[in-house]
Each structure stands twice: as structure tokens, then as C-alpha cells.
Amino acid sequence: MVDSVAPHGLHHVTAIAEDPQRNVDFYTTVLGLRLVKRTVNFDAPDTYHLYYGDASGKPSTLLTFFPWPGAPTGKQGTGLTTATAFSVPPESLGWWQQRLQSLGVDADEPVAGADEEVLRLRDPDGLVIELVASDGDTRSGWDGVAAIPFDNAIRGLFSVTMTEQLLDPTAEMLAGLLGMRHGQDTTDGSRFVMSGGAQGTAVDVRPSNVSRGVQAAGTVHHIAFRAPDGETQAKWRLELIEAGVQVTEILDRQYFTSIYFREPGGVLLEIATDQPGFTIDEPLLELGQHLKLPPWLEPNREQIQATLPSLRVPPAPQSDD
């Protein structure tokens, strides 16, 4: 019986892009996130894996991408995570609306959600991003080189939205197997909340009769929840297996370890550890500046670098010393 599985928030969201340079330019320059790691997809090392987040890439602030040059455009629909929401200070939403408009970003007018005002936009691949006016978010965000005042900076992940043909099977996994609390119901669906606090802990599930989504550029590949450490992760894995869930082995992702499984509607879920984090292989001030490879891929560095397109990244922040 599952009795202790209880992720304490979102760890990261991983999506698919088409052009890596366009991806870096948008998320660092337009949205002002920090590129905290430039590495490769460990399962397909001829492809970048780019991580964006706050100053140090803390769990609950991370949006990551597999940019596959030439990838077709995906299709939103059921069985996919259809929106990734970030928290911003409530008074900054108007500033963000003006900024996005001035930069020609595809964005809607802010709308009132269940409890928050939301500004929805789409990145160059069509990935749906939401900026949520969230009061009381004490996360520091990234006060870096982008022309975004600290008072308006993105603080971190707020929530994800899963679109499903049927709500109940997914709800049973989230609340029954993953220890989430069933929160507020709306006309659009239901919110499930993890126990890690107010921010970066919500999963919205929206039932829909639209056709099944197609995963490609502009769609989410998977969402990851937080485990405090490897021992807890291993225990949760065994409990999920005992409950009949097909779960992968524990995989070494260099900056965390991971297990993967699917919820009944088809969305790929991950549970990732908070540690060791992104400074394990480069200093804090140099995060994202160099291509980093795990030890088992390092012998193939020359070959891997030859297959990857060149990438211009924002300069490292200057130390105050």
C-alpha cells in the first residue's frame, strides 16, 4: 500500500523546442531566466539539454528543453501537459504585458483565474507559458543581465496544467498514489496541491473532449516532482511498484537522480531529487557558460561537440568582489 509518497512540489518541467539559439534568446532575454546548465540529452547526446531557472537553478524554478533542429511542430491536446505557469509579483503583470507587446511576443490579455490573474503567452515554438500574479512568493528569481527589474522578475514555477480525456483516473493517481491534496474545483477542472508550500506546488487537471495531443516542438515532454533525497526516492519507487505502477530504475541525471512513470492519461511524470544540484560541475557564477557532460560521456566530448550547433549564451554575471 502506498502510504508515504508525497512529492513536495514541482522540480522542473521539460519541453521540446526546435532551434536551440532561438530558445536561449527567448528564455534568457525575453523572460529573463538564467541559463543554469548547458548539457546534452543523456539518452540522445547529439541534442542539447538546456536548463533555465533562478540564480542557482533551485528545484521549483526550472524549465528545461530538448531542442531538436528540424523537429516538427506538436499539437496541443489530451494526454499532454498543456500549460506551464510561472509566478510573478502581482503588481508586475501590467509591466509584463507591455514588455511582451513591445517585443512582439504572442500573448493574450490578462484574465482572472480561480484565485489569480493570469497572462498567457506562447514561446517561438508555440509552447504555452503563463505568468501568474502570485502574492507572497518569497523566492528571489534571477536578477541577471536581462533588462528586467528585480521587482518584476519571474520567481519560479507556479503550476502545470494537464489536459485529459478523463479526470478521475488522473485524479486518483495524484491524490491516491502521489499524496496530493484535492484543492479547488472550477468549471475548467480540478487543482491538486502538494505539501511543500504555497508556490510551485499546484497541478491543474482539465478534462476535455479534444483530440489527443502530438508531442513535438512546442509541447511539454514531462513534468518532474521533488523528492528530498535519494533514500526517500527509492522508498517511493518501491511503493509505487507495489501499487502496480510501472516505474523505471533510478537514473543518474548528474544534477539529480530520477524515476519515470506515466499517469493514466498518458502524461510522463518524473520524481527527481533536490540534490546534488547544478554547482556539482561548475561554479555558481559560471553556470551555463560551458558545455558540461557527465563522466560517462566525457570521453566522447569531441564527437559530441562536433554534432551540436554553436550556441551564443548570455555572459556570466560579474562578481561584486
Short mmCIF file of C-alpha atoms in Angstrom, two decimals:
data_model
loop_
_atom_site.label_atom_id
_atom_site.label_comp_id
_atom_site.label_asym_id
_atom_site.label_seq_id
_atom_site.Cartn_x
_atom_site.Cartn_y
_atom_site.Cartn_z
CA MET A 1 0.00 0.00 0.00
CA VAL A 2 1.23 3.48 -0.88
CA ASP A 3 1.32 5.48 2.34
CA SER A 4 4.27 7.84 2.18
CA VAL A 5 4.69 9.05 -1.42
CA ALA A 6 4.33 12.82 -1.14
CA PRO A 7 6.37 14.99 -3.52
CA HIS A 8 6.81 18.45 -2.03
CA GLY A 9 6.48 20.50 -5.18
CA LEU A 10 7.38 20.77 -8.84
CA HIS A 11 11.05 20.11 -9.54
CA HIS A 12 11.15 21.02 -13.23
CA VAL A 13 9.24 20.92 -16.48
CA THR A 14 10.96 19.65 -19.64
CA ALA A 15 9.71 20.67 -23.08
CA ILE A 16 10.69 20.26 -26.72
CA ALA A 17 11.97 23.10 -28.90
CA GLU A 18 13.21 23.30 -32.48
CA ASP A 19 16.03 25.87 -32.63
CA PRO A 20 18.44 25.98 -29.65
CA GLN A 21 19.67 29.55 -30.25
CA ARG A 22 16.14 30.89 -30.58
CA ASN A 23 15.26 29.05 -27.37
CA VAL A 24 18.18 30.57 -25.43
CA ASP A 25 17.42 34.05 -26.73
CA PHE A 26 13.77 33.88 -25.73
CA TYR A 27 14.08 32.45 -22.24
CA THR A 28 17.11 34.47 -21.17
CA THR A 29 16.41 37.77 -22.92
CA VAL A 30 12.61 37.96 -23.12
CA LEU A 31 11.64 36.16 -19.91
CA GLY A 32 14.86 36.84 -18.02
CA LEU A 33 15.55 33.33 -16.75
CA ARG A 34 19.12 32.23 -16.16
CA LEU A 35 20.65 29.53 -18.33
CA VAL A 36 21.95 27.41 -15.45
CA LYS A 37 23.19 24.39 -17.39
CA ARG A 38 24.23 23.68 -20.93
CA THR A 39 24.48 19.93 -21.32
CA VAL A 40 23.07 17.21 -23.57
CA ASN A 41 20.17 14.80 -23.52
CA PHE A 42 21.89 11.87 -21.80
CA ASP A 43 19.75 9.43 -23.80
CA ALA A 44 20.45 11.22 -27.12
CA PRO A 45 23.72 13.15 -26.68
CA ASP A 46 23.63 14.69 -30.13
CA THR A 47 20.94 17.01 -28.72
CA TYR A 48 21.32 19.80 -26.20
CA HIS A 49 19.57 19.76 -22.85
CA LEU A 50 19.18 23.38 -21.72
CA TYR A 51 18.13 24.27 -18.18
CA TYR A 52 16.68 27.66 -17.18
CA GLY A 53 15.86 28.82 -13.67
CA ASP A 54 16.78 31.21 -10.89
CA ALA A 55 20.31 32.27 -9.96
CA SER A 56 21.38 28.79 -8.86
CA GLY A 57 18.79 26.62 -10.61
CA LYS A 58 16.94 25.63 -7.47
CA PRO A 59 14.21 22.98 -7.76
CA SER A 60 10.78 24.57 -8.38
CA THR A 61 12.28 27.24 -10.66
CA LEU A 62 13.39 25.07 -13.59
CA LEU A 63 12.14 24.87 -17.16
CA THR A 64 14.33 22.72 -19.41
CA PHE A 65 14.39 21.96 -23.13
CA PHE A 66 15.43 19.36 -25.63
CA PRO A 67 15.93 21.49 -28.77
CA TRP A 68 15.80 19.23 -31.84
CA PRO A 69 16.68 21.17 -35.02
CA GLY A 70 14.14 20.34 -37.69
CA ALA A 71 11.60 18.96 -35.22
CA PRO A 72 8.01 19.22 -36.46
CA THR A 73 5.53 21.35 -34.55
CA GLY A 74 3.50 19.45 -31.97
CA LYS A 75 -0.21 19.65 -31.34
CA GLN A 76 -1.81 20.51 -28.02
CA GLY A 77 -4.48 18.08 -26.87
CA THR A 78 -5.36 15.47 -24.31
CA GLY A 79 -2.69 13.35 -22.73
CA LEU A 80 -0.27 16.30 -22.54
CA THR A 81 0.82 18.99 -20.14
CA THR A 82 -0.67 21.97 -21.95
CA ALA A 83 0.49 24.94 -19.86
CA THR A 84 3.46 25.76 -17.63
CA ALA A 85 2.88 28.64 -15.22
CA PHE A 86 5.47 30.87 -13.54
CA SER A 87 4.92 33.09 -10.53
CA VAL A 88 5.45 36.85 -10.84
CA PRO A 89 4.73 39.67 -8.36
CA PRO A 90 1.09 40.79 -8.72
CA GLU A 91 1.98 44.41 -9.42
CA SER A 92 4.25 43.35 -12.31
CA LEU A 93 1.63 41.82 -14.59
CA GLY A 94 0.90 45.08 -16.43
CA TRP A 95 4.64 45.62 -16.91
CA TRP A 96 4.96 42.15 -18.40
CA GLN A 97 2.03 42.76 -20.74
CA GLN A 98 3.69 45.92 -22.08
CA ARG A 99 7.08 44.22 -22.36
CA LEU A 100 5.74 41.26 -24.32
CA GLN A 101 3.75 43.55 -26.61
CA SER A 102 6.80 45.71 -27.29
CA LEU A 103 8.85 42.63 -28.18
CA GLY A 104 6.19 41.21 -30.49
CA VAL A 105 5.56 38.14 -28.34
CA ASP A 106 2.36 36.19 -28.96
CA ALA A 107 0.42 36.94 -25.75
CA ASP A 108 -3.18 37.33 -24.60
CA GLU A 109 -4.75 39.92 -22.37
CA PRO A 110 -4.54 39.08 -18.64
CA VAL A 111 -7.56 37.18 -17.37
CA ALA A 112 -8.85 36.39 -13.91
CA GLY A 113 -8.33 32.75 -12.91
CA ALA A 114 -9.78 30.90 -9.94
CA ASP A 115 -7.65 32.81 -7.43
CA GLU A 116 -5.05 34.59 -9.56
CA GLU A 117 -4.75 36.87 -12.55
CA VAL A 118 -3.01 35.12 -15.43
CA LEU A 119 -1.16 36.38 -18.51
CA ARG A 120 -0.81 33.68 -21.16
CA LEU A 121 1.87 33.77 -23.85
CA ARG A 122 3.46 31.43 -26.35
CA ASP A 123 7.17 30.97 -26.97
CA PRO A 124 8.60 30.87 -30.53
CA ASP A 125 7.68 27.17 -30.84
CA GLY A 126 4.14 27.72 -29.55
CA LEU A 127 4.74 26.37 -26.04
CA VAL A 128 2.11 27.83 -23.70
CA ILE A 129 3.60 29.78 -20.79
CA GLU A 130 1.51 31.51 -18.13
CA LEU A 131 2.61 34.32 -15.83
CA VAL A 132 0.56 34.17 -12.65
CA ALA A 133 0.18 37.17 -10.35
CA SER A 134 1.10 35.42 -7.12
CA ASP A 135 1.18 37.34 -3.87
CA GLY A 136 3.68 36.42 -1.16
CA ASP A 137 6.17 34.45 -3.28
CA THR A 138 9.44 34.91 -1.40
CA ARG A 139 11.66 33.17 -3.98
CA SER A 140 14.31 35.53 -5.30
CA GLY A 141 14.18 34.70 -9.01
CA TRP A 142 17.07 35.79 -11.22
CA ASP A 143 18.32 39.36 -11.13
CA GLY A 144 20.70 38.95 -14.05
CA VAL A 145 21.70 40.53 -17.32
CA ALA A 146 18.25 40.77 -18.94
CA ALA A 147 16.59 44.20 -18.82
CA ILE A 148 14.07 43.10 -16.21
CA PRO A 149 13.93 44.93 -12.88
CA PHE A 150 14.19 42.65 -9.87
CA ASP A 151 10.73 43.72 -8.68
CA ASN A 152 9.23 42.25 -11.87
CA ALA A 153 11.40 39.14 -12.22
CA ILE A 154 9.91 35.66 -12.56
CA ARG A 155 10.14 33.92 -9.19
CA GLY A 156 9.81 30.28 -10.24
CA LEU A 157 7.29 27.67 -11.31
CA PHE A 158 3.75 28.15 -10.06
CA SER A 159 1.80 25.24 -11.57
CA VAL A 160 1.32 22.94 -14.54
CA THR A 161 -1.87 22.11 -16.41
CA MET A 162 -2.62 18.61 -17.67
CA THR A 163 -5.40 18.17 -20.24
CA GLU A 164 -7.07 14.77 -20.06
CA GLN A 165 -9.91 12.90 -21.71
CA LEU A 166 -10.97 11.66 -18.27
CA LEU A 167 -10.35 13.49 -15.00
CA ASP A 168 -10.98 10.71 -12.46
CA PRO A 169 -8.15 8.24 -13.29
CA THR A 170 -5.57 11.02 -13.22
CA ALA A 171 -7.08 12.46 -10.05
CA GLU A 172 -6.88 9.06 -8.39
CA MET A 173 -3.15 8.84 -9.10
CA LEU A 174 -2.38 12.37 -7.99
CA ALA A 175 -4.41 12.23 -4.79
CA GLY A 176 -4.29 8.50 -4.08
CA LEU A 177 -0.77 7.45 -5.08
CA LEU A 178 1.17 10.72 -5.06
CA GLY A 179 -0.22 12.17 -1.86
CA MET A 180 -1.58 15.41 -3.27
CA ARG A 181 -4.48 17.27 -1.72
CA HIS A 182 -7.57 17.79 -3.86
CA GLY A 183 -7.95 21.56 -3.85
CA GLN A 184 -10.39 23.82 -5.58
CA ASP A 185 -12.72 22.67 -8.36
CA THR A 186 -13.55 25.10 -11.14
CA THR A 187 -15.61 24.97 -14.31
CA ASP A 188 -12.37 24.04 -16.12
CA GLY A 189 -11.31 21.14 -13.87
CA SER A 190 -9.61 20.44 -10.56
CA ARG A 191 -6.48 21.62 -8.79
CA PHE A 192 -4.24 19.27 -6.82
CA VAL A 193 -1.71 20.68 -4.39
CA MET A 194 1.49 19.21 -2.97
CA SER A 195 2.55 19.81 0.61
CA GLY A 196 5.71 21.85 0.01
CA GLY A 197 4.15 25.28 0.47
CA ALA A 198 2.22 27.86 -1.50
CA GLN A 199 4.40 28.21 -4.58
CA GLY A 200 5.31 25.67 -7.24
CA THR A 201 3.05 23.01 -5.78
CA ALA A 202 -0.08 23.00 -7.96
CA VAL A 203 -1.21 20.63 -10.69
CA ASP A 204 -4.35 21.60 -12.58
CA VAL A 205 -6.21 18.81 -14.41
CA ARG A 206 -8.66 19.84 -17.12
CA PRO A 207 -10.93 17.30 -18.80
CA SER A 208 -11.52 17.88 -22.50
CA ASN A 209 -13.08 16.16 -25.48
CA VAL A 210 -10.45 17.50 -27.90
CA SER A 211 -8.32 15.00 -29.79
CA ARG A 212 -5.15 13.53 -28.34
CA GLY A 213 -2.11 15.78 -28.43
CA VAL A 214 1.00 15.14 -30.51
CA GLN A 215 4.31 15.54 -28.70
CA ALA A 216 6.87 17.52 -30.73
CA ALA A 217 8.26 21.07 -30.77
CA GLY A 218 6.19 23.44 -28.66
CA THR A 219 4.91 20.77 -26.27
CA VAL A 220 5.93 19.52 -22.84
CA HIS A 221 7.90 16.28 -22.73
CA HIS A 222 7.47 15.55 -19.00
CA ILE A 223 6.97 17.13 -15.60
CA ALA A 224 9.06 16.34 -12.53
CA PHE A 225 8.15 16.40 -8.86
CA ARG A 226 10.53 16.87 -5.93
CA ALA A 227 11.93 14.18 -3.66
CA PRO A 228 14.11 15.48 -0.80
CA ASP A 229 16.81 12.81 -1.20
CA GLY A 230 17.73 9.52 -2.83
CA GLU A 231 16.66 7.36 0.10
CA THR A 232 13.16 8.83 0.02
CA GLN A 233 13.03 8.49 -3.76
CA ALA A 234 13.96 4.80 -3.58
CA LYS A 235 11.29 4.16 -0.96
CA TRP A 236 8.64 5.93 -3.04
CA ARG A 237 9.68 3.94 -6.10
CA LEU A 238 9.09 0.63 -4.32
CA GLU A 239 5.73 1.78 -3.01
CA LEU A 240 4.60 2.82 -6.49
CA ILE A 241 5.70 -0.53 -7.91
CA GLU A 242 3.79 -2.33 -5.16
CA ALA A 243 0.73 -0.31 -6.18
CA GLY A 244 1.05 -1.62 -9.74
CA VAL A 245 2.72 1.39 -11.37
CA GLN A 246 5.39 0.68 -13.99
CA VAL A 247 8.39 2.69 -12.83
CA THR A 248 11.88 2.93 -14.34
CA GLU A 249 15.06 2.18 -12.49
CA ILE A 250 16.66 5.09 -10.65
CA LEU A 251 18.60 7.01 -13.32
CA ASP A 252 21.59 9.25 -12.72
CA ARG A 253 20.95 12.66 -14.28
CA GLN A 254 24.17 14.16 -12.84
CA TYR A 255 22.38 17.03 -11.10
CA PHE A 256 19.70 14.81 -9.56
CA THR A 257 18.52 11.22 -9.79
CA SER A 258 15.21 10.36 -11.42
CA ILE A 259 12.46 7.81 -11.77
CA TYR A 260 9.82 7.95 -14.51
CA PHE A 261 6.29 6.62 -14.94
CA ARG A 262 3.08 7.60 -16.71
CA GLU A 263 -0.21 8.67 -15.23
CA PRO A 264 -3.38 7.03 -16.63
CA GLY A 265 -3.97 9.76 -19.21
CA GLY A 266 -0.51 9.33 -20.69
CA VAL A 267 1.49 12.27 -19.28
CA LEU A 268 5.06 11.26 -18.44
CA LEU A 269 5.90 12.00 -14.80
CA GLU A 270 9.25 12.08 -13.06
CA ILE A 271 10.31 12.22 -9.44
CA ALA A 272 13.70 13.94 -9.11
CA THR A 273 15.89 14.57 -6.07
CA ASP A 274 16.70 18.06 -4.88
CA GLN A 275 20.42 17.28 -4.70
CA PRO A 276 23.22 17.48 -5.71
CA GLY A 277 22.29 20.49 -7.86
CA PHE A 278 23.97 22.41 -10.67
CA THR A 279 27.15 23.55 -8.96
CA ILE A 280 28.44 19.98 -8.81
CA ASP A 281 30.47 20.52 -12.00
CA GLU A 282 30.90 24.30 -12.39
CA PRO A 283 30.99 27.33 -10.07
CA LEU A 284 27.84 29.31 -9.36
CA LEU A 285 29.00 32.38 -11.30
CA GLU A 286 29.83 30.28 -14.38
CA LEU A 287 26.60 28.29 -14.61
CA GLY A 288 25.54 27.78 -18.22
CA GLN A 289 28.74 29.15 -19.72
CA HIS A 290 30.28 25.87 -20.86
CA LEU A 291 29.10 22.57 -22.28
CA LYS A 292 29.06 20.15 -19.36
CA LEU A 293 28.97 16.39 -19.83
CA PRO A 294 28.54 13.62 -17.26
CA PRO A 295 31.62 11.46 -16.62
CA TRP A 296 30.36 8.59 -18.79
CA LEU A 297 30.02 10.90 -21.83
CA GLU A 298 33.19 12.91 -21.28
CA PRO A 299 35.37 10.50 -23.35
CA ASN A 300 33.13 11.32 -26.34
CA ARG A 301 33.29 15.11 -25.88
CA GLU A 302 34.98 15.88 -29.20
CA GLN A 303 32.48 13.81 -31.16
CA ILE A 304 29.50 15.24 -29.24
CA GLN A 305 30.63 18.83 -29.68
CA ALA A 306 31.03 18.28 -33.41
CA THR A 307 27.36 17.28 -33.71
CA LEU A 308 25.94 20.20 -31.72
CA PRO A 309 25.22 23.59 -33.29
CA SER A 310 27.17 26.55 -31.92
CA LEU A 311 25.37 28.48 -29.22
CA ARG A 312 25.70 32.07 -28.01
CA VAL A 313 24.76 32.39 -24.35
CA PRO A 314 24.47 35.43 -22.05
CA PRO A 315 27.74 36.39 -20.36
CA ALA A 316 28.44 35.26 -16.83
CA PRO A 317 27.40 37.72 -14.11
CA GLN A 318 30.17 39.82 -12.64
CA SER A 319 31.21 39.19 -9.07
CA ASP A 320 30.89 42.03 -6.56
CA ASP A 321 34.33 41.20 -5.18
#
